[in-house]
PDB file of C-alpha atoms in Angstrom:
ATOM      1  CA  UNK S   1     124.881 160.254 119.988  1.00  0.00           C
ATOM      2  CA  UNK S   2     121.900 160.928 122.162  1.00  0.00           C
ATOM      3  CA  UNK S   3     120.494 158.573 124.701  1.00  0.00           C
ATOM      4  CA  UNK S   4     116.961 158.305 122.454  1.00  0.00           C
ATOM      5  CA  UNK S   5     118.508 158.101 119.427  1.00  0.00           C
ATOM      6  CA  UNK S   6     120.572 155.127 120.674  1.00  0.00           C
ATOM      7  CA  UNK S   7     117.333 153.268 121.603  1.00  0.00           C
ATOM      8  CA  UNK S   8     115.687 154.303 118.172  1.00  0.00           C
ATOM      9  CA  UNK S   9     119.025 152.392 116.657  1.00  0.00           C
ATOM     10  CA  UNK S  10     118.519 149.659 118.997  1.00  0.00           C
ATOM     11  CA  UNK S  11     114.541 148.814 118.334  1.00  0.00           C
ATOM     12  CA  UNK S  12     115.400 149.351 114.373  1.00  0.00           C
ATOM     13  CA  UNK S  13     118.088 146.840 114.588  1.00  0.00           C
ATOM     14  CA  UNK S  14     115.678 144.686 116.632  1.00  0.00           C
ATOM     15  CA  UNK S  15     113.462 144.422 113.311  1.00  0.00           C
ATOM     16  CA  UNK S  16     116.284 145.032 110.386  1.00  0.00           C
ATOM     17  CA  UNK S  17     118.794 142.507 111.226  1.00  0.00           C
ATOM     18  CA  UNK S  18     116.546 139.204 111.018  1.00  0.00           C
ATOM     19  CA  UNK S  19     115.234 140.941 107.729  1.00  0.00           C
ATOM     20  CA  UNK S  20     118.721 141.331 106.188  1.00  0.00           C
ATOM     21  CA  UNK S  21     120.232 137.776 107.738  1.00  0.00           C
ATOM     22  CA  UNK S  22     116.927 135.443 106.055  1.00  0.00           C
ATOM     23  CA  UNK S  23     117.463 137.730 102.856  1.00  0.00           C
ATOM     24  CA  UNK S  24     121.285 136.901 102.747  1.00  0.00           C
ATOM     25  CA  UNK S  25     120.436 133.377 103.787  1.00  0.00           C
ATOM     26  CA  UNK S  26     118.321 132.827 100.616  1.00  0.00           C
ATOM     27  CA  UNK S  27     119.893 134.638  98.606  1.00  0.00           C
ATOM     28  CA  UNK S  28     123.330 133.064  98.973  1.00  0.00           C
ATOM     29  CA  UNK S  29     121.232 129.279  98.448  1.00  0.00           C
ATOM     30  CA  UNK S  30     122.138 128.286 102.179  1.00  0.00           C
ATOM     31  CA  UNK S  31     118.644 127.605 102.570  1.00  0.00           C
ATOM     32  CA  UNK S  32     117.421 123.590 101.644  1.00  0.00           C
ATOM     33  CA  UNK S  33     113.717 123.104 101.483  1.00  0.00           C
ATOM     34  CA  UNK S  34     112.549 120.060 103.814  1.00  0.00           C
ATOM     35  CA  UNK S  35     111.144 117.563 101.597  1.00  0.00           C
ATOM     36  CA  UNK S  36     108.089 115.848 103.063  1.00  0.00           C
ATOM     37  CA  UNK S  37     107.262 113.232 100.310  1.00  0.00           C
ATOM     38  CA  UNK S  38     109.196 110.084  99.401  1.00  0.00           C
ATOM     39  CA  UNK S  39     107.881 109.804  96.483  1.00  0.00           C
ATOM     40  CA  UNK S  40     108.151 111.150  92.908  1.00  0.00           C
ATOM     41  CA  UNK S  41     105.336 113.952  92.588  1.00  0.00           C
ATOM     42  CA  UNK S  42     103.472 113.225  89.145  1.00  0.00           C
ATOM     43  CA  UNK S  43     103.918 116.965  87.439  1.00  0.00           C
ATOM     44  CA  UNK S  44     100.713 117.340  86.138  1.00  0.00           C
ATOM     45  CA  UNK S  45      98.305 114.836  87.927  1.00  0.00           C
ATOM     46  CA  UNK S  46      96.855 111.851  85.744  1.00  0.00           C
ATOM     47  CA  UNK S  47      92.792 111.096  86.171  1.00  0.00           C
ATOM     48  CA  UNK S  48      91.855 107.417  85.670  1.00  0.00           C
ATOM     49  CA  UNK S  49      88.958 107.095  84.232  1.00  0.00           C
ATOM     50  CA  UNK S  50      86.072 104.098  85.199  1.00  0.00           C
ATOM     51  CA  UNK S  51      87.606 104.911  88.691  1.00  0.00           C
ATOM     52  CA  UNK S  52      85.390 104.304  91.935  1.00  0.00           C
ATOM     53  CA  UNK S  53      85.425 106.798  94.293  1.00  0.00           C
ATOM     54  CA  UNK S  54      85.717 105.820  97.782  1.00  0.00           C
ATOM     55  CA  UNK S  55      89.228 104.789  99.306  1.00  0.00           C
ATOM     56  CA  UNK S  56      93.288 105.698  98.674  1.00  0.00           C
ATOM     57  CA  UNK S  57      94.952 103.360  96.143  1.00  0.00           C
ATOM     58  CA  UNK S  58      98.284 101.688  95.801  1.00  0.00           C
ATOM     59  CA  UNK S  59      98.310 100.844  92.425  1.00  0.00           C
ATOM     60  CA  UNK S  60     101.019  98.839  90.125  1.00  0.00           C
ATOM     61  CA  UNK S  61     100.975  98.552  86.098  1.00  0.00           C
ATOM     62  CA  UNK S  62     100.653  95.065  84.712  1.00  0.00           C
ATOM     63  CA  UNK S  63     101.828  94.079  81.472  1.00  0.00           C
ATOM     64  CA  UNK S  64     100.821  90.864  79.800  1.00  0.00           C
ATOM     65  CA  UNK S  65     104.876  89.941  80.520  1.00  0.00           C
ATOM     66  CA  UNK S  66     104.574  90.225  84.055  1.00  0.00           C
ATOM     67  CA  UNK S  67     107.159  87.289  85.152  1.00  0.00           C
ATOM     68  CA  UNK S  68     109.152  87.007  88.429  1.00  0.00           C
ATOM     69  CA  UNK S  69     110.074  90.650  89.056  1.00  0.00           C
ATOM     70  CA  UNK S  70     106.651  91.575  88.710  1.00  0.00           C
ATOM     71  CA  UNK S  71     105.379  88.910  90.777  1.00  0.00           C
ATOM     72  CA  UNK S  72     107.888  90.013  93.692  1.00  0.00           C
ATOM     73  CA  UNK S  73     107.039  93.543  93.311  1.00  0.00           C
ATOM     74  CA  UNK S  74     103.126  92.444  94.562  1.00  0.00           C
ATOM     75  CA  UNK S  75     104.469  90.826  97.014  1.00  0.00           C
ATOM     76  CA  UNK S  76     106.338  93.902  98.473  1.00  0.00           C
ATOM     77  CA  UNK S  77     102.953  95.859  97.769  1.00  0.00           C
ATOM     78  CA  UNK S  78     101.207  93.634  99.538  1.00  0.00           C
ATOM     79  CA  UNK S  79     103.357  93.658 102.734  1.00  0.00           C
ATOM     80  CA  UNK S  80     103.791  97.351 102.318  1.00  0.00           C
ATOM     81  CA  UNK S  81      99.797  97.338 102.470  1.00  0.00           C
ATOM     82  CA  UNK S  82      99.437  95.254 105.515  1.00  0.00           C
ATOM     83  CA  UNK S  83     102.291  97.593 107.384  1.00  0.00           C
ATOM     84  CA  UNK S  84     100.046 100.500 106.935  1.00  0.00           C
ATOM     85  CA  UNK S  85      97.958  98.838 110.122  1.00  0.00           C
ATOM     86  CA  UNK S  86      94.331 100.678 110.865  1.00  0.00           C
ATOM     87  CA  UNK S  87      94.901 102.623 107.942  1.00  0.00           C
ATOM     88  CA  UNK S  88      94.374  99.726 105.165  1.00  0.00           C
ATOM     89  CA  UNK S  89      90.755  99.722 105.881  1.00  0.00           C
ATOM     90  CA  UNK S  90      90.803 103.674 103.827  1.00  0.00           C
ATOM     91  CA  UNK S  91      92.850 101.773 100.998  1.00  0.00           C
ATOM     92  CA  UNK S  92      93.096  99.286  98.231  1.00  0.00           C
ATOM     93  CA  UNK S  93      95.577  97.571  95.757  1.00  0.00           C
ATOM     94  CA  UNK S  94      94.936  98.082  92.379  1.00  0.00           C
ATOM     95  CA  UNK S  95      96.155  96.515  88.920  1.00  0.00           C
ATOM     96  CA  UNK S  96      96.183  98.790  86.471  1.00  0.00           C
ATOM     97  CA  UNK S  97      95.642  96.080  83.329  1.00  0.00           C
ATOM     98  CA  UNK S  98      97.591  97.271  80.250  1.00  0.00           C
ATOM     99  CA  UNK S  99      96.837  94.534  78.177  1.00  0.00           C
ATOM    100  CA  UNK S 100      93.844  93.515  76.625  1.00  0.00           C
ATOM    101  CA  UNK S 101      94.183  89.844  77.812  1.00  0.00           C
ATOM    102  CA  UNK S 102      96.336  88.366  80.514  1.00  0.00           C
ATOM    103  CA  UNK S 103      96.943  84.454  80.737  1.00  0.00           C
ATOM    104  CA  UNK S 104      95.845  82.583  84.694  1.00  0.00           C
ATOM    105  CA  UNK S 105      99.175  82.213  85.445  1.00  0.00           C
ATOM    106  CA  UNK S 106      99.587  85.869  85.082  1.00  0.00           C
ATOM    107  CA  UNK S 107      96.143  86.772  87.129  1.00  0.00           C
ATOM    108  CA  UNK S 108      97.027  84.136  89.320  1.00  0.00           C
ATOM    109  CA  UNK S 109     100.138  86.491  90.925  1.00  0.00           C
ATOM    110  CA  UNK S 110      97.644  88.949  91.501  1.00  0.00           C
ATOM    111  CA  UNK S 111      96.265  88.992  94.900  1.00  0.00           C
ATOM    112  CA  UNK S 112      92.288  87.959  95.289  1.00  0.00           C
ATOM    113  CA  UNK S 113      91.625  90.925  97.144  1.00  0.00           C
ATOM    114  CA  UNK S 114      93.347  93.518  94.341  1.00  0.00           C
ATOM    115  CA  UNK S 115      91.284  95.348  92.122  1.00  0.00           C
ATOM    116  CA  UNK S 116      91.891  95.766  88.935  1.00  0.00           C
ATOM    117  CA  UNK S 117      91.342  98.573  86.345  1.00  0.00           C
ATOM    118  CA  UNK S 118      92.323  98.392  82.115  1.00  0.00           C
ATOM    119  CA  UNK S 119      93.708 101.615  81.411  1.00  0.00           C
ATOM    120  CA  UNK S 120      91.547 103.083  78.842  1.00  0.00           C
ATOM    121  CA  UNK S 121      93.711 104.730  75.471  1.00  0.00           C
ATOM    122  CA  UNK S 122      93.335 108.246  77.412  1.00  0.00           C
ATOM    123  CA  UNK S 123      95.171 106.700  80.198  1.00  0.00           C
ATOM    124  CA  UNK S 124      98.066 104.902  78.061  1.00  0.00           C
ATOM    125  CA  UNK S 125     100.269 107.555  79.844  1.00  0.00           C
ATOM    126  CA  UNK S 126     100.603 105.082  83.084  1.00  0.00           C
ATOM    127  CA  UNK S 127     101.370 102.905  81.048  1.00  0.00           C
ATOM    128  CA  UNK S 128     105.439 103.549  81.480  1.00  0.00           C
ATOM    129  CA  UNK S 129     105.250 103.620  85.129  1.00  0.00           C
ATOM    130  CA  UNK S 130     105.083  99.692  84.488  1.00  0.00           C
ATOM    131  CA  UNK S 131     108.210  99.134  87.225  1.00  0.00           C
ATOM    132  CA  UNK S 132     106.417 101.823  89.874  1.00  0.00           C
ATOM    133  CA  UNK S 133     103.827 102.016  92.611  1.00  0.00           C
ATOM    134  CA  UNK S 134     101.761 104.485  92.254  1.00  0.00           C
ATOM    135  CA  UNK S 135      99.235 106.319  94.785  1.00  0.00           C
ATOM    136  CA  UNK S 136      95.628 107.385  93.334  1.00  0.00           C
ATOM    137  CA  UNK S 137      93.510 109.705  95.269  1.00  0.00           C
ATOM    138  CA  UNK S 138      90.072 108.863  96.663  1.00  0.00           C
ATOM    139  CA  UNK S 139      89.048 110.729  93.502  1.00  0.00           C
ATOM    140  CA  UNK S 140      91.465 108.701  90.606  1.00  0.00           C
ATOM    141  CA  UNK S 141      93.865 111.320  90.050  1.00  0.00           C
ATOM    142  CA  UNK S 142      97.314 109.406  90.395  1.00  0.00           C
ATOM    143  CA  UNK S 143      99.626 111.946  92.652  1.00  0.00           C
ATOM    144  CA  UNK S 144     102.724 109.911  93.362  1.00  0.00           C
ATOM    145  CA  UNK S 145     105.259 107.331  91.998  1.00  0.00           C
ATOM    146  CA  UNK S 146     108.037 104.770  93.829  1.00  0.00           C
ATOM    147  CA  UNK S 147     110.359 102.502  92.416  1.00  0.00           C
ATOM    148  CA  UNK S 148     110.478  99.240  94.488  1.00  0.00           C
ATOM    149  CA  UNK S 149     113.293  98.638  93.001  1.00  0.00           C
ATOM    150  CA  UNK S 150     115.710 101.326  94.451  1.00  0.00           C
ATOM    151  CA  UNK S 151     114.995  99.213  97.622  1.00  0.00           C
ATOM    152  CA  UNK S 152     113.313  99.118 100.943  1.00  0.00           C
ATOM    153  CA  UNK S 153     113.679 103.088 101.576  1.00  0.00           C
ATOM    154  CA  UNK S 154     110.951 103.863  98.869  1.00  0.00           C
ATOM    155  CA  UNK S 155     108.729 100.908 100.599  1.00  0.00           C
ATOM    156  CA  UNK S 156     108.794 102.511 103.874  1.00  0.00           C
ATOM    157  CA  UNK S 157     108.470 106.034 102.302  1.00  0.00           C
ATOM    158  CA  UNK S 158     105.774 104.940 100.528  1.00  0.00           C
ATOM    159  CA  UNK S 159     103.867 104.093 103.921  1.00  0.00           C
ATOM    160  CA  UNK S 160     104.748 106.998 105.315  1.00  0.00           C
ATOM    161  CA  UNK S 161     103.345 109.634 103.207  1.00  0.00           C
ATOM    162  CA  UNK S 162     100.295 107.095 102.276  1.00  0.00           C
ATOM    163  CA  UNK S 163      99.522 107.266 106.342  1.00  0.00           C
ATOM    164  CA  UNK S 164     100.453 111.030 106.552  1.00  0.00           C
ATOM    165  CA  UNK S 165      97.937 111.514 103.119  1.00  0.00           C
ATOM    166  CA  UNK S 166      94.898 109.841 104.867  1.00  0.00           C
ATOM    167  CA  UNK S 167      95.856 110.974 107.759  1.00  0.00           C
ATOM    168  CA  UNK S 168      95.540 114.782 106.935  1.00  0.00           C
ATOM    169  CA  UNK S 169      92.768 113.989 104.070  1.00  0.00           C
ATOM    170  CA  UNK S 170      89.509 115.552 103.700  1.00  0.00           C
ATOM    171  CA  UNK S 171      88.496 112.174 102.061  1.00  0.00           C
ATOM    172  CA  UNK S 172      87.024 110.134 104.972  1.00  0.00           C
TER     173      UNK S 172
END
């Protein structure tokens, strides 16, 4: 083999051979995607209606039996609110109100500074995220879902990618 064709071989394989290892790499499933949520995307998007534009949402389901473990879960919303720091003055906790009436007792384990939304019959679909956090959009579309109850992983995953989300947001 010539000199120049040597070269020629050389600068091909200079291009080729990262082109044939990421298609062997992908093709053989070596290759994970990062994932850069905690949460459970909502697969397709749910609007709320009556919702007022303006600020992020962490939002929570409340049934009209809304005892202990429902009382605990605000309270882990609420401190996962307050751990979001500077950025808790773009967002708001919200009680999605399934029921048409709720006793004092049961408003009364709902914070002062919450605010609350009935899910209208279109929106009855939220309505089995009862035991989830959800995030809502500046606009009311609800994106993403946690379970508190898998533990304090999808708490501090859930003010992750609620600071990353405002942080990167057009909303402002």
């Amino acid at each position: 083999m010539k000199s120049h064709q040597k070269t020629m071989l050389l600068v091909a394989s200079v291009f080729l051979v990262p082109l044939l290892l990421a298609w062997l790499v992908l093709n053989m499933g070596w290759f994970e995607r990062g994932v850069l949520s905690h949460g459970q995307w909502l697969e397709p998007p749910l609007q709320l209606e009556n919702y007022t534009p303006g600020k992020w949402s962490i939002a929570q389901v409340v049934h009209q039996q809304c005892e202990e473990q429902c009382a605990e879960q605000w309270s882990k919303l609420d401190n996962a609110w307050l751990a979001l720091g500077i950025a808790k003055q773009k967002t708001q906790r919200m009680a999605l109100l399934n029921d048409v009436q709720l006793s004092v007792e049961q408003l009364a384990t709902i914070d002062e500074g919450v605010a609350q939304l009935r899910l209208t019959q279109r929106n009855q679909a939220l309505a089995g995220y009862d035991q989830q956090w959800l995030v809502v959009d500046p606009t009311g579309w609800v994106i993403l879902s946690y379970q508190p109850s898998l533990g304090d992983e999808q708490v501090k995953g859930l003010i992750t990618d609620l600071k990353r989300l405002i942080k990167n947001s057009r909303f402002q």
